[in-house]
Coordinates of C-alpha atoms in Angstrom, one line a residue:
M1 CA 95.0 104.3 127.2
A2 CA 91.9 103.0 128.8
H3 CA 89.7 104.9 126.2
N4 CA 91.3 103.3 123.1
R5 CA 91.1 99.8 124.8
T6 CA 87.5 100.3 125.2
F7 CA 86.8 101.9 121.5
A8 CA 88.9 98.9 120.0
K9 CA 86.8 96.4 122.0
D10 CA 83.9 98.0 120.9
C11 CA 85.1 98.2 117.3
L12 CA 86.0 94.7 117.5
R13 CA 82.8 93.5 118.9
R14 CA 81.1 95.4 116.1
N15 CA 83.1 94.5 113.0
G16 CA 84.8 91.3 113.8
P17 CA 88.1 90.3 111.7
L18 CA 87.4 93.4 109.4
V19 CA 89.5 95.6 112.0
A20 CA 92.5 93.9 111.4
H21 CA 92.2 94.1 107.8
V22 CA 91.8 97.8 106.5
D23 CA 95.8 98.4 106.6
L24 CA 97.5 99.3 103.4
T25 CA 98.4 95.6 102.3
S26 CA 95.0 94.4 102.9
T27 CA 93.2 97.0 101.0
A28 CA 95.7 96.9 98.1
R29 CA 94.8 93.2 97.8
D30 CA 90.9 94.5 97.7
I31 CA 91.7 96.9 94.5
E32 CA 93.0 93.8 93.1
A33 CA 89.8 91.9 93.7
V34 CA 87.9 94.7 92.2
R35 CA 90.3 94.7 89.2
T36 CA 89.9 90.9 88.5
G37 CA 86.3 91.4 89.0
L38 CA 86.0 94.2 86.1
G39 CA 87.8 92.0 84.3
V40 CA 90.3 94.7 83.2
R41 CA 94.2 94.0 82.4
R42 CA 95.0 97.2 84.0
L43 CA 94.2 100.0 85.7
N44 CA 94.3 104.0 86.2
W45 CA 95.1 105.0 89.5
Y46 CA 94.4 108.7 91.1
G47 CA 95.3 108.7 94.5
I48 CA 95.3 111.5 97.0
H49 CA 97.1 111.7 100.3
H50 CA 96.5 108.6 101.9
S51 CA 95.6 107.0 98.5
T52 CA 99.1 107.7 97.5
L53 CA 100.6 105.3 100.1
L54 CA 97.7 102.7 98.7
G55 CA 98.9 103.0 94.9
R56 CA 102.4 102.6 95.7
T57 CA 101.7 99.6 97.9
Y58 CA 99.3 98.0 95.3
A59 CA 101.9 98.4 92.6
A60 CA 104.4 96.8 94.5
L61 CA 102.3 93.7 95.1
F62 CA 100.7 93.4 91.3
P63 CA 103.3 94.6 89.3
G64 CA 102.0 95.3 85.8
R65 CA 98.7 95.8 86.8
L66 CA 98.7 100.2 86.4
R67 CA 98.4 101.6 83.3
T68 CA 99.0 105.0 84.8
M69 CA 99.5 106.4 88.5
T70 CA 98.7 110.0 89.4
L71 CA 99.8 111.0 93.0
D72 CA 98.0 114.1 94.4
T73 CA 99.7 115.3 97.7
A74 CA 101.8 112.3 98.3
L75 CA 103.0 111.3 101.5
D76 CA 106.2 110.0 102.8
D77 CA 106.6 106.8 105.0
T78 CA 110.2 106.3 104.1
T79 CA 111.3 107.7 107.0
S80 CA 110.5 106.6 111.2
P81 CA 107.3 107.4 112.6
L82 CA 108.4 110.4 115.2
T83 CA 110.4 112.0 111.7
R84 CA 106.9 111.7 110.0
I85 CA 105.2 113.6 113.2
V86 CA 107.7 116.3 113.0
K87 CA 107.6 116.9 109.4
E88 CA 103.8 117.2 109.4
T89 CA 103.9 119.1 112.5
T90 CA 106.3 121.7 110.9
S91 CA 104.4 121.7 107.6
A92 CA 100.9 122.4 109.4
E93 CA 102.8 125.5 111.5
E94 CA 104.2 127.0 108.5
A95 CA 100.5 126.6 106.8
F96 CA 99.0 128.5 110.1
N97 CA 101.5 131.5 109.5
R98 CA 100.8 131.7 106.0
F99 CA 97.1 131.8 106.7
A100 CA 97.4 134.4 109.5
A101 CA 99.7 136.6 107.1
W102 CA 97.1 136.1 104.7
C103 CA 94.2 137.1 106.9
A104 CA 95.9 140.0 108.3
T105 CA 95.6 141.9 104.7
S106 CA 92.8 140.0 102.7
T107 CA 89.1 141.4 102.6
Q108 CA 88.2 137.5 102.2
C109 CA 89.1 137.2 105.9
A110 CA 86.8 138.0 108.5
L111 CA 89.8 138.8 111.0
K112 CA 91.1 141.2 108.4
G113 CA 93.4 144.0 110.3
H114 CA 93.8 141.7 113.5
D115 CA 96.9 139.8 114.6
V116 CA 95.5 136.8 113.6
A117 CA 97.9 134.5 115.3
A118 CA 97.6 136.3 118.6
E119 CA 94.1 136.3 118.6
Y120 CA 94.1 132.0 117.5
D121 CA 96.8 131.7 120.8
A122 CA 94.3 133.6 123.1
L123 CA 91.1 131.5 121.9
V124 CA 93.0 128.4 122.6
A125 CA 94.6 129.7 125.9
R126 CA 90.8 130.7 127.0
A127 CA 89.6 127.3 125.7
D128 CA 92.3 125.3 127.8
R129 CA 91.0 127.2 131.1
T130 CA 87.2 126.9 130.8
P131 CA 86.2 124.8 127.6
L132 CA 84.2 126.3 124.8
P133 CA 80.5 125.2 124.3
V134 CA 79.0 123.7 121.2
A135 CA 75.6 124.8 119.6
G136 CA 72.7 122.6 120.2
G137 CA 74.2 120.6 123.0
T138 CA 75.0 117.8 120.6
H139 CA 78.9 118.0 121.4
R140 CA 81.0 118.5 124.8
P141 CA 82.7 121.7 125.2
L142 CA 85.9 122.4 123.3
T143 CA 89.3 122.9 124.9
G144 CA 92.0 124.2 123.2
E145 CA 93.6 120.9 122.4
D146 CA 90.3 120.5 120.4
I147 CA 90.3 123.3 118.7
R148 CA 94.2 123.0 117.5
G149 CA 93.6 119.6 116.6
A150 CA 90.6 120.6 114.4
T151 CA 92.6 123.6 112.7
Q152 CA 94.7 121.7 110.1
D153 CA 92.0 120.5 108.0
Y154 CA 90.9 124.3 107.7
L155 CA 94.4 124.9 106.1
N156 CA 94.3 122.6 103.3
I157 CA 92.5 124.6 100.6
A158 CA 93.1 128.2 100.9
S159 CA 90.5 129.6 98.5
V160 CA 87.9 127.7 100.7
T161 CA 89.3 126.9 103.8
W162 CA 90.9 129.6 105.2
P163 CA 88.1 132.2 105.1
A164 CA 86.0 129.4 107.0
L165 CA 88.6 129.0 109.7
A166 CA 88.5 132.8 110.1
K167 CA 84.8 132.7 110.6
A168 CA 85.3 129.8 112.9
I169 CA 87.5 131.5 115.1
V170 CA 85.3 134.3 115.4
K171 CA 82.5 132.6 116.3
A172 CA 84.4 130.6 118.8
R173 CA 85.4 134.1 120.1
A174 CA 81.9 135.0 120.7
G175 CA 81.4 131.8 122.7
D176 CA 80.2 129.1 119.9
A177 CA 83.0 126.4 119.0
T178 CA 80.6 124.2 117.0
D179 CA 82.5 124.9 113.6
F180 CA 85.9 123.4 115.2
T181 CA 83.5 120.2 115.5
V182 CA 83.2 120.0 111.7
D183 CA 85.8 118.4 109.6
P184 CA 85.7 121.0 106.3
D185 CA 87.1 118.1 104.2
G186 CA 83.9 116.0 104.8
T187 CA 85.1 112.7 103.4
L188 CA 86.3 110.8 106.4
D189 CA 85.0 110.7 110.0
P190 CA 87.7 110.0 112.7
V191 CA 87.0 106.3 112.9
Q192 CA 88.1 105.7 109.3
V193 CA 91.4 107.7 110.0
L194 CA 92.2 106.2 113.2
V195 CA 91.9 102.5 112.5
P196 CA 93.8 102.1 109.5
A197 CA 96.4 104.4 110.9
C198 CA 97.0 102.2 114.2
L199 CA 98.1 99.3 111.5
D200 CA 100.1 100.9 109.0
N201 CA 102.3 102.8 111.5
A202 CA 105.0 101.3 114.0
R203 CA 104.3 102.8 117.4
P204 CA 107.1 104.6 118.4
V205 CA 105.4 104.9 121.8
S206 CA 103.7 102.4 124.4
T207 CA 102.9 104.6 127.4
F208 CA 101.3 107.9 128.3
E209 CA 104.4 109.1 129.7
G210 CA 106.0 108.4 126.4
A211 CA 103.3 110.0 124.5
D212 CA 103.4 112.9 126.8
R213 CA 106.9 113.8 126.7
L214 CA 106.5 113.5 122.7
H215 CA 103.8 115.8 122.7
K216 CA 105.4 118.3 124.6
S217 CA 108.5 118.0 122.3
F218 CA 106.0 119.0 119.2
A219 CA 104.3 121.9 120.7
A220 CA 107.8 123.6 121.3
R221 CA 108.1 123.3 117.3
A222 CA 104.6 124.5 116.6
P223 CA 104.0 127.5 119.0
H224 CA 100.2 127.9 117.5
L225 CA 99.1 124.5 116.6
G226 CA 100.9 122.6 119.7
G227 CA 101.6 119.8 117.0
G228 CA 98.1 119.1 116.9
V229 CA 98.3 117.2 113.6
R230 CA 96.9 113.9 112.2
S231 CA 99.6 111.8 112.6
Q232 CA 100.2 112.9 116.5
A233 CA 96.5 112.3 117.0
A234 CA 96.8 108.8 115.5
L235 CA 99.8 108.1 117.8
A236 CA 97.9 109.1 121.0
G237 CA 94.9 107.1 119.3
C238 CA 96.8 103.9 118.9
L239 CA 98.3 103.6 122.4
G240 CA 97.0 100.3 123.9
W241 CA 95.2 99.4 120.2
P242 CA 95.0 95.4 120.8
V243 CA 95.8 95.0 116.9
P244 CA 99.7 94.6 116.2
A245 CA 100.5 97.0 113.3
K246 CA 101.3 96.0 109.9
P247 CA 103.8 98.7 108.3
V248 CA 104.6 98.4 104.6
P249 CA 108.3 98.3 104.1
A250 CA 108.8 101.8 102.2
G251 CA 111.8 103.3 100.4
R252 CA 112.9 100.7 97.6
L253 CA 113.0 100.8 94.1
I254 CA 109.4 99.3 92.8
S255 CA 109.7 97.6 89.6
G256 CA 106.7 97.0 87.5
A257 CA 105.0 100.2 88.1
P258 CA 104.3 102.9 85.8
P259 CA 106.2 106.1 85.8
A260 CA 104.1 108.1 88.0
L261 CA 103.0 111.9 87.8
V262 CA 103.4 113.0 91.5
I263 CA 101.5 116.4 92.2
Q264 CA 102.9 118.2 95.0
S265 CA 102.1 121.7 96.5
T266 CA 104.9 124.2 97.4
H267 CA 103.3 124.7 100.5
Q268 CA 100.9 122.2 102.4
A269 CA 99.5 121.6 105.9
L270 CA 99.3 117.9 105.5
A271 CA 102.8 116.9 103.7
P272 CA 105.8 118.6 102.6
H273 CA 106.9 119.7 99.3
A274 CA 109.6 116.9 99.7
A275 CA 107.2 114.1 100.3
G276 CA 106.4 114.4 96.3
S277 CA 110.4 113.8 95.6
A278 CA 110.4 110.7 98.3
M279 CA 107.3 109.1 96.7
A280 CA 108.7 109.3 93.0
A281 CA 111.8 108.1 93.7
Q282 CA 110.4 104.6 94.5
L283 CA 109.0 104.6 91.3
P284 CA 111.3 104.7 88.4
G285 CA 110.8 107.2 85.4
S286 CA 108.4 109.4 87.7
V287 CA 107.9 113.2 87.7
V288 CA 107.0 115.4 90.5
L289 CA 105.0 118.1 89.3
S290 CA 104.9 121.1 91.7
R291 CA 102.1 123.6 92.3
E292 CA 102.8 126.7 93.8
G293 CA 100.4 127.4 96.6
D294 CA 98.9 126.1 99.7
D295 CA 96.1 123.3 98.6
Y296 CA 95.6 119.8 98.2
S297 CA 93.3 118.3 95.8
M298 CA 95.2 120.2 93.1
F299 CA 93.3 118.4 90.0
L300 CA 90.3 119.8 91.3
L301 CA 91.5 123.5 91.9
S302 CA 94.9 123.8 89.0
P303 CA 93.9 124.5 85.5
C304 CA 97.4 123.6 85.0
V305 CA 97.5 120.8 86.9
R306 CA 94.6 119.5 85.5
A307 CA 95.7 119.8 82.0
A308 CA 99.0 118.1 82.9
T309 CA 97.3 115.2 84.6
N310 CA 94.5 114.6 81.7
R311 CA 97.6 114.6 79.2
Y312 CA 99.2 111.9 81.3
L313 CA 96.2 109.7 82.0
T314 CA 95.2 109.8 78.3
D315 CA 98.6 109.8 76.3
R316 CA 100.8 108.7 79.2
V317 CA 102.9 112.1 78.8
L318 CA 104.4 113.4 81.6
P319 CA 105.6 116.8 82.0
A320 CA 109.3 117.7 82.2
P321 CA 110.8 117.3 85.2
G322 CA 111.0 120.5 87.2
T323 CA 107.6 121.8 85.8
T324 CA 105.8 124.2 88.6
C325 CA 102.5 125.2 87.8
T326 CA 101.6 128.6 89.0
N327 CA 97.4 128.7 88.5

């Protein structure tokens, strides 16, 4: 908590009022300023992960300003913050188990033929006893908790990041944990994730002791990852944060929004499949297009999703309810 306060003080010193205005509502107002500056009547929205919440918030604040709305890997903020962490923890643990099962038999996995989950657990335990070094001396040695916290983003795109995770485990076992200091996504840094999270989410605990109890309960649900997911990291990172949270009320029907195309993987480390239905329920007429698999960023990865999305964006035609893509 002392670290969080020191970090926040420095963040405020460097950025001033901006720190309090990167919440969903403020950012939606920024998008409206962009629309006005462009001189267009309506926007076409493609949002992925956090930007699905931003699109929903924009649609609620500025009815009639969106022509289409594509939401890829929707998040569900209609439940309590603790429920959201539990659901994300469960999804990430399931994704890890699917990775381990794939890895044991795939020729693309550097640990083929091994008990991958057991070897990962042993690596985490070893790093908790003696933190593992990072090449180049640019980063402190990594604990098992650090490795767990870095694993979730390695589970997001099976064809790309699953092989990379196996290589990272092999490399760390050999004494170099460098790959667990690199986010394979590469689109955000931790500050960009943390500061908005402290504004967008109500804080269910306010003390270190409360956070520690929650962490132990999450670890019981997730024996491999230990609950080391983004929302849990945000909960810990926001303890002592001096700027009040500004959560958006969620769950009500939004009028003036176009029927949305919500694209949701059947298995995903960042968001459960049910989050797609929770998002669609707020936007009348919306359809959830399921994609069988473990990925997010499905517009890039799935020909079926890409075809359905292009048809929607150009002709505003949604797929039939209950449609599932298998490629």
